[in-house]
Coordinates of N, CA and C in Angstrom, one line a residue:
X15 N -33.6 45.3 57.5 CA -32.7 45.4 56.3 C -33.5 45.5 55.1
X16 N -33.1 46.4 54.2 CA -33.8 46.6 52.9 C -33.8 45.3 52.1
X17 N -35.0 44.9 51.7 CA -35.1 43.7 50.8 C -35.2 42.4 51.6
X18 N -35.0 42.4 52.9 CA -35.1 41.2 53.6 C -36.5 40.5 53.5
X19 N -36.5 39.2 53.3 CA -37.8 38.6 53.2 C -38.3 38.5 51.8
X20 N -37.6 39.0 50.8 CA -38.0 39.0 49.4 C -38.0 37.5 49.0
X21 N -39.1 36.9 48.5 CA -39.0 35.5 48.2 C -38.1 35.1 47.0
X22 N -37.7 36.1 46.2 CA -36.7 35.9 45.1 C -35.4 35.5 45.7
X23 N -35.0 36.1 46.9 CA -33.7 35.8 47.5 C -33.6 34.3 47.9
X24 N -34.7 33.7 48.3 CA -34.7 32.3 48.7 C -34.3 31.4 47.6
X25 N -34.5 31.8 46.4 CA -34.2 30.9 45.2 C -32.7 31.1 44.8
X26 N -32.0 32.0 45.3 CA -30.7 32.3 44.8 C -29.6 31.4 45.4
X27 N -28.6 31.1 44.6 CA -27.4 30.5 45.0 C -26.3 31.5 44.7
X28 N -25.6 31.9 45.8 CA -24.5 33.0 45.6 C -23.2 32.4 45.9
X29 N -22.2 32.6 45.0 CA -20.8 32.2 45.2 C -20.2 33.5 45.8
X30 N -19.7 33.4 47.1 CA -19.1 34.5 47.8 C -17.6 34.3 47.8
X31 N -16.8 35.2 47.2 CA -15.4 35.0 47.1 C -14.7 36.1 47.9
X32 N -14.1 35.8 49.0 CA -13.5 36.8 49.8 C -12.4 36.2 50.7
X33 N -11.2 36.8 50.7 CA -10.1 36.3 51.5 C -10.0 36.9 52.9
X34 N -10.7 38.0 53.1 CA -10.6 38.7 54.4 C -11.8 38.1 55.2
X35 N -11.4 37.6 56.4 CA -12.4 37.0 57.3 C -13.5 37.9 57.7
X36 N -13.2 39.1 58.1 CA -14.2 40.0 58.5 C -15.2 40.3 57.4
X37 N -14.7 40.7 56.2 CA -15.6 41.0 55.1 C -16.4 39.8 54.7
X38 N -15.8 38.6 54.8 CA -16.5 37.4 54.4 C -17.7 37.2 55.4
X39 N -17.4 37.3 56.7 CA -18.5 37.1 57.7 C -19.6 38.2 57.5
X40 N -19.2 39.4 57.2 CA -20.2 40.5 57.0 C -21.1 40.2 55.8
X41 N -20.5 39.9 54.7 CA -21.2 39.6 53.5 C -22.1 38.4 53.7
X42 N -21.6 37.3 54.3 CA -22.3 36.1 54.5 C -23.5 36.4 55.4
X43 N -23.4 37.3 56.4 CA -24.4 37.6 57.3 C -25.5 38.4 56.6
X44 N -25.1 39.3 55.7 CA -26.1 40.1 54.9 C -26.9 39.1 54.0
X45 N -26.2 38.2 53.4 CA -26.9 37.2 52.5 C -27.9 36.4 53.3
X46 N -27.5 35.9 54.5 CA -28.3 35.1 55.3 C -29.6 35.9 55.8
X47 N -29.3 37.2 56.2 CA -30.4 38.1 56.6 C -31.4 38.4 55.5
X48 N -30.9 38.4 54.3 CA -31.8 38.7 53.1 C -32.6 37.4 52.8
X49 N -32.2 36.3 53.3 CA -32.9 35.1 53.1 C -32.4 34.3 51.8
X50 N -31.2 34.6 51.4 CA -30.6 33.9 50.3 C -30.6 32.4 50.6
X51 N -31.0 31.6 49.6 CA -31.2 30.2 49.8 C -29.9 29.4 50.0
X52 N -28.9 29.7 49.3 CA -27.6 29.0 49.4 C -26.4 29.9 49.1
X53 N -25.5 29.8 50.0 CA -24.2 30.6 49.9 C -23.1 29.6 49.8
X54 N -22.3 29.7 48.8 CA -21.1 28.9 48.6 C -19.9 29.8 48.9
X55 N -19.0 29.4 49.7 CA -17.8 30.2 50.1 C -16.6 29.8 49.4
X56 N -15.8 30.8 48.9 CA -14.5 30.5 48.3 C -13.5 31.6 48.9
X57 N -12.3 31.2 49.3 CA -11.3 32.1 49.9 C -10.5 32.9 48.9
X58 N -10.5 32.5 47.7 CA -9.8 33.2 46.6 C -10.4 32.9 45.3
X59 N -9.9 33.6 44.3 CA -10.4 33.4 42.9 C -10.1 32.0 42.4
X60 N -8.9 31.4 42.7 CA -8.6 30.1 42.2 C -9.6 29.1 42.8
X61 N -9.9 29.2 44.0 CA -10.9 28.2 44.6 C -12.3 28.5 43.9
X62 N -12.6 29.7 43.6 CA -13.9 30.0 43.0 C -13.9 29.4 41.6
X63 N -12.8 29.5 40.9 CA -12.8 28.9 39.5 C -12.9 27.4 39.6
X64 N -12.3 26.7 40.6 CA -12.4 25.3 40.7 C -13.9 24.9 41.0
X65 N -14.6 25.7 41.8 CA -16.0 25.5 42.2 C -16.8 25.6 40.9
X66 N -16.6 26.7 40.2 CA -17.4 26.9 39.0 C -17.2 25.9 37.9
X67 N -15.9 25.6 37.7 CA -15.5 24.6 36.6 C -15.9 23.2 36.9
X68 N -16.2 22.9 38.2 CA -16.6 21.5 38.6 C -17.9 21.2 38.0
X69 N -18.7 22.1 37.7 CA -20.1 22.0 37.2 C -21.0 21.3 38.2
X70 N -20.5 21.0 39.4 CA -21.3 20.4 40.4 C -22.2 21.4 41.1
X71 N -21.9 22.7 40.9 CA -22.6 23.8 41.5 C -23.0 24.8 40.5
X72 N -24.2 25.3 40.6 CA -24.7 26.4 39.7 C -24.9 27.6 40.6
X73 N -24.3 28.7 40.3 CA -24.5 29.9 41.0 C -25.4 30.9 40.2
X74 N -26.2 31.6 40.9 CA -27.0 32.7 40.3 C -26.3 34.0 40.3
X75 N -25.4 34.2 41.2 CA -24.7 35.4 41.5 C -23.3 35.2 42.0
X76 N -22.3 35.9 41.6 CA -21.0 35.9 42.2 C -20.8 37.3 42.8
X77 N -20.3 37.2 44.1 CA -19.9 38.4 44.8 C -18.4 38.1 45.2
X78 N -17.5 39.0 44.6 CA -16.1 38.7 44.8 C -15.3 39.9 45.2
X79 N -14.4 39.7 46.1 CA -13.4 40.7 46.4 C -12.5 41.0 45.2
X80 N -12.0 42.1 45.0 CA -11.1 42.5 43.9 C -9.6 42.0 44.2
X81 N -9.1 42.4 45.4 CA -7.7 42.2 45.7 C -7.6 40.9 46.6
X82 N -7.1 39.8 45.9 CA -7.0 38.5 46.6 C -5.7 37.9 46.1
X83 N -5.1 37.0 46.9 CA -3.9 36.3 46.4 C -4.3 35.2 45.3
X84 N -3.3 34.8 44.6 CA -3.5 33.7 43.6 C -4.2 34.2 42.3
X85 N -5.5 34.4 42.4 CA -6.3 34.8 41.3 C -7.1 36.0 41.8
X86 N -7.0 37.2 41.2 CA -7.7 38.4 41.7 C -9.2 38.3 41.3
X87 N -9.9 39.2 41.8 CA -11.3 39.3 41.4 C -11.5 39.7 40.0
X88 N -10.6 40.5 39.4 CA -10.7 40.9 38.0 C -10.3 39.7 37.2
X89 N -9.4 38.9 37.6 CA -9.0 37.6 36.8 C -10.2 36.7 36.9
X90 N -10.9 36.6 38.0 CA -12.1 35.7 38.1 C -13.2 36.2 37.2
X91 N -13.4 37.5 37.2 CA -14.4 38.1 36.3 C -14.1 37.8 34.9
X92 N -12.8 37.9 34.4 CA -12.5 37.6 33.1 C -12.8 36.1 32.8
X93 N -12.5 35.2 33.7 CA -12.7 33.8 33.5 C -14.2 33.5 33.4
X94 N -15.0 34.2 34.3 CA -16.5 34.0 34.3 C -17.1 34.5 32.9
X95 N -16.6 35.6 32.4 CA -17.2 36.1 31.2 C -16.9 35.3 30.0
X96 N -15.8 34.5 30.0 CA -15.5 33.6 28.9 C -16.5 32.4 28.8
X97 N -17.1 32.0 29.9 CA -18.0 30.9 30.0 C -19.4 31.2 30.3
X98 N -19.6 32.2 31.2 CA -20.9 32.6 31.6 C -21.1 34.1 31.4
X99 N -21.4 34.5 30.2 CA -21.4 35.9 29.8 C -22.4 36.7 30.6
X100 N -23.5 36.0 31.0 CA -24.6 36.8 31.6 C -24.7 36.5 33.1
X101 N -23.7 35.9 33.7 CA -23.6 35.6 35.1 C -23.5 37.0 35.9
X102 N -24.5 37.3 36.7 CA -24.4 38.5 37.5 C -23.2 38.5 38.4
X103 N -22.4 39.6 38.4 CA -21.1 39.6 39.2 C -21.0 41.0 39.9
X104 N -20.9 40.9 41.2 CA -20.7 42.1 42.0 C -19.3 42.1 42.6
X105 N -18.5 43.2 42.4 CA -17.2 43.2 42.9 C -17.1 44.0 44.2
X106 N -16.4 43.5 45.2 CA -16.2 44.2 46.4 C -14.8 44.8 46.4
X107 N -14.6 46.0 46.8 CA -13.3 46.6 46.7 C -13.0 47.6 47.8
X108 N -11.8 47.7 48.2 CA -11.4 48.8 49.2 C -11.1 50.1 48.5
X109 N -11.0 50.0 47.2 CA -10.7 51.2 46.4 C -11.5 51.3 45.2
X110 N -12.2 52.4 45.0 CA -13.1 52.6 43.9 C -12.5 53.8 43.0
X111 N -11.3 53.6 42.6 CA -10.7 54.6 41.8 C -11.3 54.6 40.4
X112 N -11.0 55.6 39.6 CA -11.5 55.6 38.2 C -11.0 54.5 37.4
X113 N -9.7 54.1 37.6 CA -9.1 53.0 36.9 C -9.8 51.7 37.3
X114 N -10.1 51.5 38.5 CA -10.8 50.3 39.0 C -12.1 50.2 38.3
X115 N -12.9 51.3 38.4 CA -14.2 51.3 37.8 C -14.2 51.0 36.3
X116 N -13.3 51.6 35.6 CA -13.2 51.4 34.1 C -12.8 50.0 33.8
X117 N -11.8 49.4 34.6 CA -11.4 48.0 34.3 C -12.5 47.0 34.6
X118 N -13.2 47.3 35.7 CA -14.3 46.4 36.0 C -15.4 46.4 35.0
X119 N -15.8 47.6 34.6 CA -16.8 47.8 33.6 C -16.4 47.2 32.2
X120 N -15.2 47.4 31.9 CA -14.6 46.9 30.6 C -14.8 45.4 30.5
X121 N -14.7 44.7 31.7 CA -14.8 43.2 31.7 C -16.2 42.8 32.1
X122 N -17.2 43.7 32.2 CA -18.6 43.2 32.3 C -19.1 43.1 33.7
X123 N -18.5 43.8 34.7 CA -19.0 43.7 36.1 C -20.4 44.3 36.1
X124 N -21.3 43.7 36.9 CA -22.7 44.3 37.0 C -22.8 45.3 38.1
X125 N -21.9 45.4 39.0 CA -21.9 46.4 40.0 C -20.7 46.2 41.0
X126 N -20.5 47.2 41.8 CA -19.4 47.1 42.8 C -19.8 47.8 44.1
X127 N -19.3 47.3 45.2 CA -19.5 47.9 46.5 C -18.2 48.1 47.1
X128 N -18.1 49.3 47.7 CA -16.8 49.8 48.3 C -16.8 49.3 49.8
X129 N -15.7 48.7 50.2 CA -15.5 48.3 51.6 C -14.9 49.4 52.3
X130 N -15.2 49.6 53.6 CA -16.2 48.8 54.3 C -17.6 49.2 53.8
X131 N -18.5 48.2 53.8 CA -19.9 48.4 53.3 C -20.8 48.1 54.4
X132 N -22.0 48.7 54.3 CA -23.1 48.4 55.2 C -23.9 47.3 54.7
X133 N -24.7 46.6 55.5 CA -25.6 45.6 55.0 C -26.6 46.1 54.0
X134 N -27.1 47.4 54.2 CA -28.0 47.9 53.3 C -27.4 48.2 51.9
X135 N -26.1 48.6 51.9 CA -25.4 48.9 50.6 C -25.3 47.6 49.8
X136 N -25.0 46.5 50.4 CA -24.9 45.3 49.7 C -26.2 44.8 49.2
X137 N -27.2 44.9 50.1 CA -28.6 44.5 49.8 C -29.1 45.3 48.6
X138 N -28.9 46.6 48.6 CA -29.4 47.5 47.5 C -28.7 47.0 46.2
X139 N -27.4 46.7 46.2 CA -26.6 46.4 45.0 C -27.2 45.1 44.5
X140 N -27.4 44.1 45.3 CA -28.0 42.8 44.9 C -29.3 43.0 44.2
X141 N -30.2 43.8 44.8 CA -31.5 44.1 44.3 C -31.4 44.8 42.9
X142 N -30.4 45.7 42.8 CA -30.2 46.4 41.6 C -29.8 45.5 40.5
X143 N -28.9 44.6 40.8 CA -28.4 43.6 39.7 C -29.6 42.8 39.2
X144 N -30.5 42.4 40.1 CA -31.7 41.6 39.7 C -32.9 42.4 39.4
X145 N -32.8 43.7 39.3 CA -33.9 44.6 39.0 C -35.1 44.5 39.9
X146 N -34.7 44.3 41.2 CA -35.8 44.2 42.2 C -36.1 45.6 42.8
X147 N -37.3 45.8 43.2 CA -37.6 47.1 43.8 C -37.0 47.1 45.2
X148 N -36.4 48.3 45.5 CA -35.7 48.4 46.8 C -36.6 48.1 48.0
X149 N -37.9 48.4 47.9 CA -38.7 48.2 49.1 C -39.4 46.8 49.1
X150 N -39.0 45.9 48.1 CA -39.6 44.6 48.0 C -39.1 43.7 49.2

């Protein structure tokens, strides 16, 4: 896998927000294979907000689904930008329409990955967000 074994990944704490079990397992597997140090799971945006607001956990990156019950990925992104303006945020989506891309960019998303995604697609996007070389 591209980027696997990069020592910078071992230092990361990633908040992974996904309500779909298959996509959650795939993304978690990619993060594990990249050597990400710590992955925190949330099943929807509301749970993610509770985790972030608890201050008990510090995340270096948020990877979130767009379409979730209770609090959407876009709502989560809006919340994050109010408190953590520079928090890297990658959106996962089943639809990458022009409206989606514009709304996500308007609210400061750092990148997005279209589902279904391959491990290398997610790996490349994470590296891009942190300005890592793809072959690192």
